[in-house]
Tab-separated table of C-alpha atoms in Angstrom:
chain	number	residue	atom	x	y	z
A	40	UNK	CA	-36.345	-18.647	23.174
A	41	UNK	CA	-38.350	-16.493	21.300
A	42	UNK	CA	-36.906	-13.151	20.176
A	43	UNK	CA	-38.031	-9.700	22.206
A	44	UNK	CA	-39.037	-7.928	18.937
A	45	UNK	CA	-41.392	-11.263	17.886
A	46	UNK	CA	-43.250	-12.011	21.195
A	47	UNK	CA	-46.760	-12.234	21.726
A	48	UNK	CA	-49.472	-9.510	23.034
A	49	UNK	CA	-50.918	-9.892	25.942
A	50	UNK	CA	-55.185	-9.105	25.282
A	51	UNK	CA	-57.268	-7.472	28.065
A	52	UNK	CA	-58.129	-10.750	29.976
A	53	UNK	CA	-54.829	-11.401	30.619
A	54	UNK	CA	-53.309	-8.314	31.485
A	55	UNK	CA	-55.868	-8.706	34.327
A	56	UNK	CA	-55.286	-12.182	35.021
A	57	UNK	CA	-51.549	-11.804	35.473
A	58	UNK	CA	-51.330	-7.990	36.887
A	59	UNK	CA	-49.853	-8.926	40.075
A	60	UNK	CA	-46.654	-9.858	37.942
A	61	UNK	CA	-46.879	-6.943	35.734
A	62	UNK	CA	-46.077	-4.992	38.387
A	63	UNK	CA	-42.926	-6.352	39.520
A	64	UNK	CA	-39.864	-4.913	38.491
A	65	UNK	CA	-37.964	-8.407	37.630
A	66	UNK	CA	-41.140	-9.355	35.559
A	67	UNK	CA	-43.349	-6.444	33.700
A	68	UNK	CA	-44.837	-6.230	30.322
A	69	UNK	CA	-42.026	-7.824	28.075
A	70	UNK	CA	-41.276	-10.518	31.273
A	71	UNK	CA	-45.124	-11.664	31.233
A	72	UNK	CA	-44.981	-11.507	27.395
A	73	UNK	CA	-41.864	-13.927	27.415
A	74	UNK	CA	-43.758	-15.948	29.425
A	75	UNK	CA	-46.669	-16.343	26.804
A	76	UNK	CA	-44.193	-17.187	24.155
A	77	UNK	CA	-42.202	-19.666	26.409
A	78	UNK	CA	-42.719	-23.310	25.888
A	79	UNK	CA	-42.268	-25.919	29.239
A	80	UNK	CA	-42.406	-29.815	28.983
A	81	UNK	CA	-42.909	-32.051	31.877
A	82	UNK	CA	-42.452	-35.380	32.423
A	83	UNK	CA	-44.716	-36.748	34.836
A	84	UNK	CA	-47.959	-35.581	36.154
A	85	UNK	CA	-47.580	-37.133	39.687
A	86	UNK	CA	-46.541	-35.547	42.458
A	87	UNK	CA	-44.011	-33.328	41.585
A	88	UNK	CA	-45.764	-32.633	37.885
A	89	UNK	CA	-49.093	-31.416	39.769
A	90	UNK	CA	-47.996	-28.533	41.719
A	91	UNK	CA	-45.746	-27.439	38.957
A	92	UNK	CA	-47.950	-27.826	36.045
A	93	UNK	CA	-51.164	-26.036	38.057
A	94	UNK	CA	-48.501	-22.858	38.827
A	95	UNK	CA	-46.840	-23.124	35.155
A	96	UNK	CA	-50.538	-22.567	33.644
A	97	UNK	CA	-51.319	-19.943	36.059
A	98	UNK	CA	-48.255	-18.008	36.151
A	99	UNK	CA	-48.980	-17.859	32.243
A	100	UNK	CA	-46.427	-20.111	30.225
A	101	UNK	CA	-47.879	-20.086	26.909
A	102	UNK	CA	-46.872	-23.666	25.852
A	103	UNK	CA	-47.212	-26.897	27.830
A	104	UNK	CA	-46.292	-30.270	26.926
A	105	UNK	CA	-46.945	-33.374	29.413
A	106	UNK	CA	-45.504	-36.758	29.043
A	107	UNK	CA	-47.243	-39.407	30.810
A	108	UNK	CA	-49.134	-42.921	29.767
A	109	UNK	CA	-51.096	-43.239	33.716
A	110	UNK	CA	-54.038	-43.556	34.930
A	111	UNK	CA	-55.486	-41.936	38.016
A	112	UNK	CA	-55.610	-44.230	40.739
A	113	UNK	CA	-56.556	-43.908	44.802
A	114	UNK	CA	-53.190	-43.853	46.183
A	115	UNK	CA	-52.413	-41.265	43.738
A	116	UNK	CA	-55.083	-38.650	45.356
A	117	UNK	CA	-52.282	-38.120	48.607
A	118	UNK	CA	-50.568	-35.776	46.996
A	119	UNK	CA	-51.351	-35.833	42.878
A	120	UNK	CA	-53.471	-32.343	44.008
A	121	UNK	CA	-53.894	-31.606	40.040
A	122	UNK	CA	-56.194	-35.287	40.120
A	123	UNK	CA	-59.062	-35.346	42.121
A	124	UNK	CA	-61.695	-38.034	42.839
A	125	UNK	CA	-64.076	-37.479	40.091
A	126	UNK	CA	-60.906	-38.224	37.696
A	127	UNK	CA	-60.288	-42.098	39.367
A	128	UNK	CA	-60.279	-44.489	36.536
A	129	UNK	CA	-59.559	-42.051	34.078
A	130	UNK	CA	-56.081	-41.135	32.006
A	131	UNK	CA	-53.983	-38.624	33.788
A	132	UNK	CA	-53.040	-36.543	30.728
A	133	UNK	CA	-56.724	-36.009	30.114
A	134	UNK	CA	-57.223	-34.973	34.306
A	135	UNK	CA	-53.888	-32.433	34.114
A	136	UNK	CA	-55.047	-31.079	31.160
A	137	UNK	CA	-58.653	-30.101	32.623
A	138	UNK	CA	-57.728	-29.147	35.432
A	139	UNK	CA	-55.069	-26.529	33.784
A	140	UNK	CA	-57.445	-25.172	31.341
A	141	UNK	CA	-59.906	-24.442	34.410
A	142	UNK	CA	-56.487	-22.432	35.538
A	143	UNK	CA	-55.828	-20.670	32.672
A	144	UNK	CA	-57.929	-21.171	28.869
A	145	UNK	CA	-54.846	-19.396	27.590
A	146	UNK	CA	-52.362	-22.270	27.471
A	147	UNK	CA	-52.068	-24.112	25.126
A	148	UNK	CA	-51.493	-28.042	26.675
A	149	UNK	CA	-49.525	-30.983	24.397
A	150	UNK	CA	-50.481	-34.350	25.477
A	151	UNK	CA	-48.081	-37.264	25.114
A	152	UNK	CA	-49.394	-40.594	26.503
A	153	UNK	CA	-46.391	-42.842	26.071
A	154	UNK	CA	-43.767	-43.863	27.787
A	155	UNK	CA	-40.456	-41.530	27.347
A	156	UNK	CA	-37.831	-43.702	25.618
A	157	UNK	CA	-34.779	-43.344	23.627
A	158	UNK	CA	-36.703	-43.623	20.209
A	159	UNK	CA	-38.895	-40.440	21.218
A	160	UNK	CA	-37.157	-38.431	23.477
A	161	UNK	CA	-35.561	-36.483	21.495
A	162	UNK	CA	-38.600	-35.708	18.867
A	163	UNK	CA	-41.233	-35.241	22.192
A	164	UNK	CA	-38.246	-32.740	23.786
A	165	UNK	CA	-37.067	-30.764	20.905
A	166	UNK	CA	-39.490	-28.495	20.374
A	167	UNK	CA	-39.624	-27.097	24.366
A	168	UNK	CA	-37.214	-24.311	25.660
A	169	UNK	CA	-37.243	-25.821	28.818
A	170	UNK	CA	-37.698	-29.616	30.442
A	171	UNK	CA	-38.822	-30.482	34.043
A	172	UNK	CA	-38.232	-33.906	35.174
A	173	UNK	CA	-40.767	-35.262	37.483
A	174	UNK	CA	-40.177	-38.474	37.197
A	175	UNK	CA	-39.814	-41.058	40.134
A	176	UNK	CA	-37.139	-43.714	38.451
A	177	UNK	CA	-34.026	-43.802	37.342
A	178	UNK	CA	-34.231	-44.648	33.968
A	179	UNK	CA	-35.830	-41.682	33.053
A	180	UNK	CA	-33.943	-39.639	35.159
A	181	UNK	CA	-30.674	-40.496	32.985
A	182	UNK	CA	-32.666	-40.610	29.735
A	183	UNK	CA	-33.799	-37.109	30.541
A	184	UNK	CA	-30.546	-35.635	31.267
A	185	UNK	CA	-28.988	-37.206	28.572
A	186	UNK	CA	-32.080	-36.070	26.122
A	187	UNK	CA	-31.321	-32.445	27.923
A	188	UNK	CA	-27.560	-32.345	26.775
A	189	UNK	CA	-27.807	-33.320	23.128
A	190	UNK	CA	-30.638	-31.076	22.937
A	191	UNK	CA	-28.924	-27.836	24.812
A	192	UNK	CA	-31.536	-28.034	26.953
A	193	UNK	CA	-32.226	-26.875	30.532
A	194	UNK	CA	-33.065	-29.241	32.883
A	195	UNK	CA	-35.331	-28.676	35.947
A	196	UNK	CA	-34.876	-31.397	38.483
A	197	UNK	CA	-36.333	-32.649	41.377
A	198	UNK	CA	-36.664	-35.675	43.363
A	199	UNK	CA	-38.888	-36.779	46.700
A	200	UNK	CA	-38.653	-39.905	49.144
A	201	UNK	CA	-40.177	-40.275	52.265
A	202	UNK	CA	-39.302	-36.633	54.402
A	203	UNK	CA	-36.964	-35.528	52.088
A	204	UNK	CA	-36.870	-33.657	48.857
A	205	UNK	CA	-34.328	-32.352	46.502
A	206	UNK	CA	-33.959	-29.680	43.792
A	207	UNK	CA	-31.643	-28.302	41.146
A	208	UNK	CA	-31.162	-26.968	37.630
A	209	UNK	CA	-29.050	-29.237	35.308
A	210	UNK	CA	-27.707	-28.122	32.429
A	211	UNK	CA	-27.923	-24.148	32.681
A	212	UNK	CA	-25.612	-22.220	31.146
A	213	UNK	CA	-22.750	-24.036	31.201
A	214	UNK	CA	-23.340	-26.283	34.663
A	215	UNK	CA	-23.034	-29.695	35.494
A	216	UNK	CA	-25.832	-32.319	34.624
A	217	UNK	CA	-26.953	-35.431	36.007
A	218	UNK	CA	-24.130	-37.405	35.313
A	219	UNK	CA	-21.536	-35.289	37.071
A	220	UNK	CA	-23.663	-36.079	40.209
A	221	UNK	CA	-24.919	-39.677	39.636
A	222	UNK	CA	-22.279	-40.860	37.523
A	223	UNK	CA	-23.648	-44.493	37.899
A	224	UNK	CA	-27.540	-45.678	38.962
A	225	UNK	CA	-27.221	-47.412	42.099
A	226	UNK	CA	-28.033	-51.191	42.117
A	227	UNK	CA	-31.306	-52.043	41.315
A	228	UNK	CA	-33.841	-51.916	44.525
A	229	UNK	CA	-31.289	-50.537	46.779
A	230	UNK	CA	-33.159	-47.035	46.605
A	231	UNK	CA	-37.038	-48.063	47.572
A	232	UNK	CA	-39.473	-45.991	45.472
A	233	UNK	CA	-42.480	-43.801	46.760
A	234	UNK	CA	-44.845	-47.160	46.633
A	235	UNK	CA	-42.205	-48.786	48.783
A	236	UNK	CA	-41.058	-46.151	51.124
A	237	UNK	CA	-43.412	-43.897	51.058
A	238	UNK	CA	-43.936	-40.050	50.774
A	239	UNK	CA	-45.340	-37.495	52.684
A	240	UNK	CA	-47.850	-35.975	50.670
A	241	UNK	CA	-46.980	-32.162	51.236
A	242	UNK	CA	-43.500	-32.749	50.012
A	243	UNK	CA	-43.666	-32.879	46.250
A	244	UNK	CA	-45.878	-29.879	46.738
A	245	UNK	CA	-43.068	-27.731	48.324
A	246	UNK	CA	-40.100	-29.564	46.002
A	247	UNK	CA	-42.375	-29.062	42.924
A	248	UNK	CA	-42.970	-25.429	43.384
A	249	UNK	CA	-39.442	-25.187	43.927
A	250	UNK	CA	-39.053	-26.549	40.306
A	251	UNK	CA	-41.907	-24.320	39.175
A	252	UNK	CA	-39.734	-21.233	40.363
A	253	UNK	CA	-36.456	-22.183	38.828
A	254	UNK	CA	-38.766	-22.802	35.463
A	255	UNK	CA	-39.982	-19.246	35.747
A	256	UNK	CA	-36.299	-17.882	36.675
A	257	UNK	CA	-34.478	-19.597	33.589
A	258	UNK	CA	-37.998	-18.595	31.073
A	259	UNK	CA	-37.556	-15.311	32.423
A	260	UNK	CA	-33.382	-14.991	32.788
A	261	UNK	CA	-34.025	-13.621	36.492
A	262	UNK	CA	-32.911	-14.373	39.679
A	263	UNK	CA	-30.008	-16.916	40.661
A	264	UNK	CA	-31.115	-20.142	39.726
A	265	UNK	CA	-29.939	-23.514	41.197
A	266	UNK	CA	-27.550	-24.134	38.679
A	267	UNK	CA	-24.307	-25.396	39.697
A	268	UNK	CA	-26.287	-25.793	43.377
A	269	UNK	CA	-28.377	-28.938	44.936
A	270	UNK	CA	-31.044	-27.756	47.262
A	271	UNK	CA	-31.860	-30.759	50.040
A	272	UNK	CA	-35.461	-30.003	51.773
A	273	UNK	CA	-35.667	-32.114	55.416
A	274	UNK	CA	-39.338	-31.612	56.136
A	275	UNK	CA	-39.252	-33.730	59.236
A	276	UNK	CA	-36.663	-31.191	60.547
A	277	UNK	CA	-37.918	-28.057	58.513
A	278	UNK	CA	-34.599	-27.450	56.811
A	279	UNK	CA	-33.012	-26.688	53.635
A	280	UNK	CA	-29.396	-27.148	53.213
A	281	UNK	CA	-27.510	-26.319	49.511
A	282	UNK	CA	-23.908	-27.996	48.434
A	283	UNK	CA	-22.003	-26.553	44.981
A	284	UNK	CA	-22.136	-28.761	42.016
A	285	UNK	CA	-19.299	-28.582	39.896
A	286	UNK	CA	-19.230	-30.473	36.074
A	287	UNK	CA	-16.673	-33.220	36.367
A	288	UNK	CA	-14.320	-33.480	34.201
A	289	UNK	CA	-14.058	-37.434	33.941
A	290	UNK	CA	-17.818	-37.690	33.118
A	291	UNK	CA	-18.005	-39.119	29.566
A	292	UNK	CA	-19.605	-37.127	26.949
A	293	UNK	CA	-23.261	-37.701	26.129
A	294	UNK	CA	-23.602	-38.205	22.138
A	295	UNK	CA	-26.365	-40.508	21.895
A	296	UNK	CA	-28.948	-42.164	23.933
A	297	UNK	CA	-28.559	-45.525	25.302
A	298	UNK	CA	-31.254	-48.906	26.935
A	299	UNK	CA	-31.310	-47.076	29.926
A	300	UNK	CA	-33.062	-49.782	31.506
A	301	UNK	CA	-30.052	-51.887	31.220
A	302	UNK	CA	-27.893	-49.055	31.923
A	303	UNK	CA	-29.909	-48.806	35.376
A	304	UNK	CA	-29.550	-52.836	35.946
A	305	UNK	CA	-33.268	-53.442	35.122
A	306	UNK	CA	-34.060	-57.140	34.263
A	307	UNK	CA	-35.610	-56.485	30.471
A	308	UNK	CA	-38.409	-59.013	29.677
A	309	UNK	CA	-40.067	-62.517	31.171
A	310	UNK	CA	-37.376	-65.552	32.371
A	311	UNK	CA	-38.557	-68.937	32.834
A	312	UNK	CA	-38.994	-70.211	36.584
A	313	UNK	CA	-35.888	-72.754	35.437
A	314	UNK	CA	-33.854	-69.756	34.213
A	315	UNK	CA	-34.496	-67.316	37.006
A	316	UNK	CA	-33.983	-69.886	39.825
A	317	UNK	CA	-30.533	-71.172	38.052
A	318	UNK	CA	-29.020	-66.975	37.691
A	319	UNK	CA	-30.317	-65.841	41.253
A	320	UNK	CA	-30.900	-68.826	43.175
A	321	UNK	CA	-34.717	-68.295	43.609
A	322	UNK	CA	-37.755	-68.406	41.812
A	323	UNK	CA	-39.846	-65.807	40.506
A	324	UNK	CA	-43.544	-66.656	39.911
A	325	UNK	CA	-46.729	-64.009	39.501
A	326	UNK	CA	-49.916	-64.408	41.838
A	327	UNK	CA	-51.485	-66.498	39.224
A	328	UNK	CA	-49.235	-69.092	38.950
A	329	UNK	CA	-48.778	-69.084	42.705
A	330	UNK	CA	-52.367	-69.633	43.530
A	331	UNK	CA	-52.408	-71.831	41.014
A	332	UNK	CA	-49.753	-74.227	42.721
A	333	UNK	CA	-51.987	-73.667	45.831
A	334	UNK	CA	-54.775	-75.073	43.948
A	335	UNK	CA	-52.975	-77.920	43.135
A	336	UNK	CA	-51.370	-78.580	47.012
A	337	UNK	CA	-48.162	-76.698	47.148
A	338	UNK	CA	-48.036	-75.470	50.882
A	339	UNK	CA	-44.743	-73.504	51.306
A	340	UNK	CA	-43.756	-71.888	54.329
A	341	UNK	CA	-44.804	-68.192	53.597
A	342	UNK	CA	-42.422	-65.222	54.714
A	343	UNK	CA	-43.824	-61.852	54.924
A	344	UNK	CA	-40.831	-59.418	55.268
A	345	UNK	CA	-42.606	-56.004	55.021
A	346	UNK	CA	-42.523	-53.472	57.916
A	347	UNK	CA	-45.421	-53.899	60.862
A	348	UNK	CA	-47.019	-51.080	60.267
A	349	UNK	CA	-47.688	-52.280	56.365
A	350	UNK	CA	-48.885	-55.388	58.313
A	351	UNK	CA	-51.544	-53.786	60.141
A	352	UNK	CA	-53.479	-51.948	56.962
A	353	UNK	CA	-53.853	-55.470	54.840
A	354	UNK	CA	-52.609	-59.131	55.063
A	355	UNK	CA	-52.592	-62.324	53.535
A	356	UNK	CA	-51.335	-65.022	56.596
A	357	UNK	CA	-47.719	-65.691	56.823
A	358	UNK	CA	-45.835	-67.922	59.155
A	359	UNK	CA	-43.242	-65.286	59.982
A	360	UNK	CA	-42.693	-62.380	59.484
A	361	UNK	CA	-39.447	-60.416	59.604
A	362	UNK	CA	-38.088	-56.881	57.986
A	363	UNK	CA	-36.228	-58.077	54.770
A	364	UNK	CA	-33.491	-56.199	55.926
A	365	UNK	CA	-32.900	-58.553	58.963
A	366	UNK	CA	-33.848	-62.088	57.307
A	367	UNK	CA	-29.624	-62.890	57.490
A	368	UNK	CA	-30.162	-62.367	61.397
A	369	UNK	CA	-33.497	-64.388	61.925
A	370	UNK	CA	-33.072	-67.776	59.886
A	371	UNK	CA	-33.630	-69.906	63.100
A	372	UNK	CA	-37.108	-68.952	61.977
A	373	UNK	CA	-37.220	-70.278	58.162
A	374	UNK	CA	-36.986	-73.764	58.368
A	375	UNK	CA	-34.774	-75.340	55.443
A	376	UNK	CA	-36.785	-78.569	54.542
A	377	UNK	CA	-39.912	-76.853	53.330
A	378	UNK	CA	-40.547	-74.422	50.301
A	379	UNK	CA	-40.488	-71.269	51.009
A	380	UNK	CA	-42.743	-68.458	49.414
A	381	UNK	CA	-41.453	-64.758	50.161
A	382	UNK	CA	-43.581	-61.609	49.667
A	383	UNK	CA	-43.663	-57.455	50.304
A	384	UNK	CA	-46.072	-55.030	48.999
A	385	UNK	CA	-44.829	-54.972	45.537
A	386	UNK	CA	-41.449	-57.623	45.225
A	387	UNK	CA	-38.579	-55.691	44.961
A	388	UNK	CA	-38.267	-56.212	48.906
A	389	UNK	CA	-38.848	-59.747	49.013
A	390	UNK	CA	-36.558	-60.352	46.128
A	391	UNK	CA	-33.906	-59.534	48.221
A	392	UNK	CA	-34.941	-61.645	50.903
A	393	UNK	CA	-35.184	-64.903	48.155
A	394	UNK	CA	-31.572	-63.738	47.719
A	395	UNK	CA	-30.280	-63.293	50.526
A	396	UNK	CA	-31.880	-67.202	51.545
A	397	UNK	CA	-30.727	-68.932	48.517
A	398	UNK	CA	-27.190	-67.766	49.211
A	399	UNK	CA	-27.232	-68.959	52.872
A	400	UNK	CA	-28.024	-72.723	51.184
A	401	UNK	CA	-31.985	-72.134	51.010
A	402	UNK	CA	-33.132	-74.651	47.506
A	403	UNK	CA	-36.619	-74.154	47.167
A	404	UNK	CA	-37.182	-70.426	47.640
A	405	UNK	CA	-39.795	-68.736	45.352
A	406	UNK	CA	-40.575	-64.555	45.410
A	407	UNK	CA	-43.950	-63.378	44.953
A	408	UNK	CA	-43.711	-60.850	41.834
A	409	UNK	CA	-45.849	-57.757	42.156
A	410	UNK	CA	-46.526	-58.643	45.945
A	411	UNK	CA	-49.463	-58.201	48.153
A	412	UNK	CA	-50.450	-55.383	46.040
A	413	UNK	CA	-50.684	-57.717	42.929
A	414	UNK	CA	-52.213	-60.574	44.937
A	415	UNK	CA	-55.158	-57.695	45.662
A	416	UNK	CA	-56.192	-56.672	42.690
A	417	UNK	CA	-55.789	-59.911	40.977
A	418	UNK	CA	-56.614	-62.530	43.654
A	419	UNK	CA	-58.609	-61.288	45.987
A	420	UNK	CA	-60.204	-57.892	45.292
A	421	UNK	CA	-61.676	-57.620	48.668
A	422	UNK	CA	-58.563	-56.595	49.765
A	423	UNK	CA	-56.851	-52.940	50.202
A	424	UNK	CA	-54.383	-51.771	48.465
A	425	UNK	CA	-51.957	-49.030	49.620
């Protein structure tokens, strides 16, 4: 970070605008100045990115860099607070940075729309003294860390599902990343994401604050951060509960960064119906080609295994349906000398349904890729989404 002797003045405006921080002891003149030189990039501007970006700008961070390549959509508006409805439609980089400069004029905001990937993290991160992740997969999760360690660079983490958040600082002064606590991704759609779980929309607000604070703590070399410490948030229960963190010795070194989407088990471009059904024992078409076989006459028996409650806000006729989870129990239901056409709300569900038949002798199974959310907006429009 910048030197004490080179940083910035702060001008009249601002000495007003941040004077209830230039009167703290742990903060001052020279803290508020740091502040104004530091430099913060964050990955994401959804949930977790909104809260902390919005308090970033007005704490006073004089350098902000956003990586994201969305647009802002209806289901984002739940808990996205830095997007609002007159922003629907329109790129999220362009919304964050609007609604920042309507925080503070003072910041200067970097806008990256592109994905974050192996050829660019390093170029996008290297110029920041400090990196939040706010990202919701774990692709980028790893590629972050990893970006984080060849780069000496702290690491602000957080992560949200359902009622439960979690928060740490990776990378800080000598502490564990990552991959001393996720050594390995789990399997691919064993952990549901926010659009198939859910989230309760107050939660990235408190676990993304949380990140904004560490931020501050680390700019400003204040404070005990979270280094070395995971904080878990239970909002249903209104608790918070820390374990140590300790680097592990066995982890591997990080030298250079990797296809984390194979690392993380992630299928990497289109297979023919012929090759997907011969590798996993079931079909994969899109909506198109399945209303297309409609068209034509193909009348499979159609298995909805999303939960009832997803059920009740938009359908699209099955002949059963049962929780993916408990298709092994229920196959009295699924008859075995008909096709059989499996969807959920976006496919990663049903896909393990169409496994889990095709391995108890089911021939003709086919998953519906993208789901009922794809059907909706390419199909039939009339229909919610959620």
């Amino acid at each position: 970070m910048t030197d004490v002797t080179d940083l910035p003045e702060l001008n009249k405006d601002e000495i007003a605008r941040y004077s209830r921080h230039l009167i703290l002891p742990n903060i001052g003149m020279e803290g508020q100045r740091k502040l104004k030189a530091a430099s913060v990039l964050c990955v994401g501007t959804g949930g977790l990115g909104s809260p902390l970006l919005m308090y970033l700008a007005a704490a006073g961070v004089g350098r902000i860099g956003i990586v994201d390549f969305d647009v802002v959509d209806h289901s984002n508006l739940q808990r996205q607070v830095i997007h609002g409805t007159s922003t629907l439609g329109k790129s999220k980089l362009v919304s964050a940075k609007a609604r920042i400069h309507d925080i503070n004029p003072h910041v200067q905001v970097d806008c990256y729309e592109t994905f974050l990937t192996s050829d660019n993290a390093l170029e996008i991160c290297a110029p920041y003294d400090v990196i939040v992740d706010g990202t919701d997969n774990f692709p980028t999760r790893y590629l972050v860390n990893d970006a984080c360690v060849i780069l000496g660079k702290p690491n602000v983490y957080g992560s949200i599902f359902r009622f439960e958040g979690q928060a740490t600082v990776f990378n800080y002064q000598g502490g564990p990343h990552y991959r001393d606590l996720y050594p390995e991704p789990p399997p691919p759609g064993l952990v549901p994401s926010c659009a198939e779980g859910g989230v309760l929309g107050i939660l990235p607000g408190v676990i993304g604050c949380i990140q904004a604070t560490e931020t501050l703590k680390v700019l400003l070399g204040v404070g005990e951060t979270l280094a070395g410490r995971l904080l878990l948030y239970d909002a249903l229960n209104m608790t918070f509960r820390t374990f140590k963190l300790r680097k592990n010795p066995d982890t591997p070194p990080v030298t250079e960064l990797i296809d984390y989407e194979q690392f993380c088990g992630i299928p990497v471009g289109v297979e023919s119906v012929g090759e997907s059904a011969a590798k996993e024992g079931f079909a994969r078409l899109d909506v198109k080609a399945i209303k297309a076989k409609q068209d034509g006459g193909w009348a499979p028996f159609v298995l909805d295994v999303r939960k009832p409650h997803e059920w009740d806000i938009v359908n699209i006729g099955a002949d059963v349906r049962i929780a993916h989870e408990d298709v092994g129990a229920h196959l009295d239901q699924i008859p075995t000398d008909r096709p059989i056409l499996v969807h959920c709300k976006m496919g990663g569900r049903s896909a393990k349904a169409a496994a889990v038949l095709a391995e108890n002798g089911y021939t003709d199974v086919t998953n519906m890729e993208g789901g009922i959310t794809a059907w909706a907006t390419e199909i039939d429009t009339s229909l919610p989404t959620y």
